[in-house]
Amino acid sequence: MNAEGQTVRPLLFLDVDGPLIPFGGTGPSYSVGPVGAPAETNPLLARIDPTVGRRLAALGYELVWATTWGEEANECLAPRIGLPPLRVIPWPEPSEVEERDVVAGRHWKTRPIVAWAAGRAFAWVDDEITRADRAWVAAHHQGPALLHQVNPRVGLTADDLDALTSWAEALGDTA
């Protein structure tokens, strides 16, 4: 709950490439109507399950794009999967700090995600999360955090969504 006594939903930071657009070569291909960018402009868009947006929205999180797609995620992806435009984490310019993070085995997104969360409970869905990311978040983030690694060959699955649901339910009113 916040200072006004309102329940604050946990954040869910969403990567696109890997979790929503699987890299596996033999996965299903979805035909989606004329909403968003046509799959011809990016053939990988046909790999996005059009029902995933509804399932993500039902989780009860505040969804945030954490992807290099930036605002293009709202233009191309959100309409295809039935999501409204989401807030987008603006990534900082490359820096020495980022280089040190990468050398230490951390994802370059880790530090900006923790800064964006500003102590709020969050889950981060990405295919490149490491043990070093988990350790850094545990040491530098004041609230609960779930760093959930998705298999990029298959993308977000029902088991992944169940893990996100269970974690959010376990938070109760601490979010």
XYZ file of N, CA, C and O in Angstrom, residues 16 18 23 36 44 46 56 59 64 74-75 80 85 115 122 125 128-129 137 145 151 154-155 159 163 173-174:
108
model
N 11.072 -8.048 -25.078
C 10.330 -8.536 -26.244
C 11.044 -9.706 -26.910
O 10.489 -10.795 -27.044
N 12.867 -12.800 -27.425
C 13.105 -13.958 -26.568
C 11.834 -14.299 -25.808
O 11.205 -15.315 -26.084
N 12.901 -17.243 -30.326
C 13.909 -17.419 -31.363
C 13.910 -18.818 -31.958
O 14.633 -19.071 -32.907
N -1.477 -2.805 -35.866
C -0.036 -2.711 -35.652
C 0.712 -2.923 -36.954
O 0.136 -2.969 -38.037
N 9.411 -11.657 -37.842
C 9.403 -12.213 -36.487
C 8.104 -11.899 -35.750
O 7.741 -12.595 -34.802
N 5.218 -12.484 -36.617
C 4.293 -13.611 -36.756
C 4.512 -14.654 -35.662
O 3.668 -15.525 -35.463
N -1.108 -11.513 -19.982
C -0.250 -10.631 -19.182
C -1.089 -9.612 -18.401
O -0.834 -9.359 -17.217
N -2.607 -10.745 -15.107
C -1.728 -11.062 -13.979
C -1.847 -10.082 -12.818
O -1.457 -10.392 -11.702
N 5.286 -2.702 -17.993
C 6.218 -1.690 -18.500
C 7.122 -2.369 -19.525
O 7.657 -3.455 -19.262
N 5.007 -0.169 -28.382
C 3.621 0.309 -28.318
C 2.994 0.408 -29.702
O 1.801 0.182 -29.859
N 3.788 0.738 -30.693
C 3.265 0.893 -32.050
C 3.043 -0.444 -32.746
O 2.019 -0.641 -33.412
N -1.031 -5.716 -31.530
C -1.102 -7.103 -32.016
C -1.521 -8.070 -30.926
O -2.076 -9.129 -31.204
N -1.153 1.097 -24.896
C 0.234 1.569 -24.822
C 0.727 1.487 -23.374
O -0.003 1.809 -22.440
N 16.518 1.344 -10.950
C 16.285 2.786 -10.770
C 14.826 3.128 -11.080
O 14.186 3.900 -10.351
N 8.842 -5.557 -8.052
C 8.818 -5.760 -9.498
C 9.232 -7.165 -9.868
O 9.960 -7.837 -9.144
N 10.934 -9.938 -16.726
C 10.909 -11.090 -17.629
C 11.864 -10.805 -18.778
O 11.669 -9.864 -19.542
N 17.894 -12.969 -20.791
C 19.328 -12.810 -20.574
C 19.692 -12.514 -19.119
O 20.760 -11.990 -18.837
N 18.840 -12.844 -18.187
C 19.094 -12.593 -16.766
C 20.139 -13.587 -16.263
O 20.092 -14.771 -16.589
N 20.621 -7.010 -7.819
C 19.290 -6.521 -7.453
C 19.045 -6.753 -5.961
O 18.553 -5.862 -5.256
N 11.707 -8.400 -5.463
C 11.991 -8.466 -6.901
C 12.071 -9.923 -7.340
O 12.634 -10.761 -6.634
N 13.047 -18.992 -21.457
C 13.785 -19.698 -22.499
C 13.495 -19.009 -23.839
O 12.360 -19.023 -24.310
N 11.564 -20.821 -26.801
C 10.122 -21.091 -26.753
C 9.307 -19.875 -26.338
O 8.102 -19.835 -26.555
N 9.936 -18.876 -25.716
C 9.216 -17.693 -25.279
C 8.425 -17.941 -24.014
O 8.529 -18.987 -23.366
N 3.797 -21.955 -17.812
C 4.566 -22.125 -16.571
C 5.186 -20.807 -16.123
O 5.225 -20.505 -14.925
N 4.387 -18.820 -12.635
C 5.416 -18.362 -11.691
C 5.203 -16.892 -11.344
O 5.333 -16.497 -10.173
N -0.074 -7.783 0.564
C -0.150 -6.320 0.680
C 1.215 -5.676 0.814
O 1.317 -4.491 1.113
N 2.296 -6.427 0.590
C 3.635 -5.831 0.746
C 4.075 -5.093 -0.482
O 5.101 -4.427 -0.457
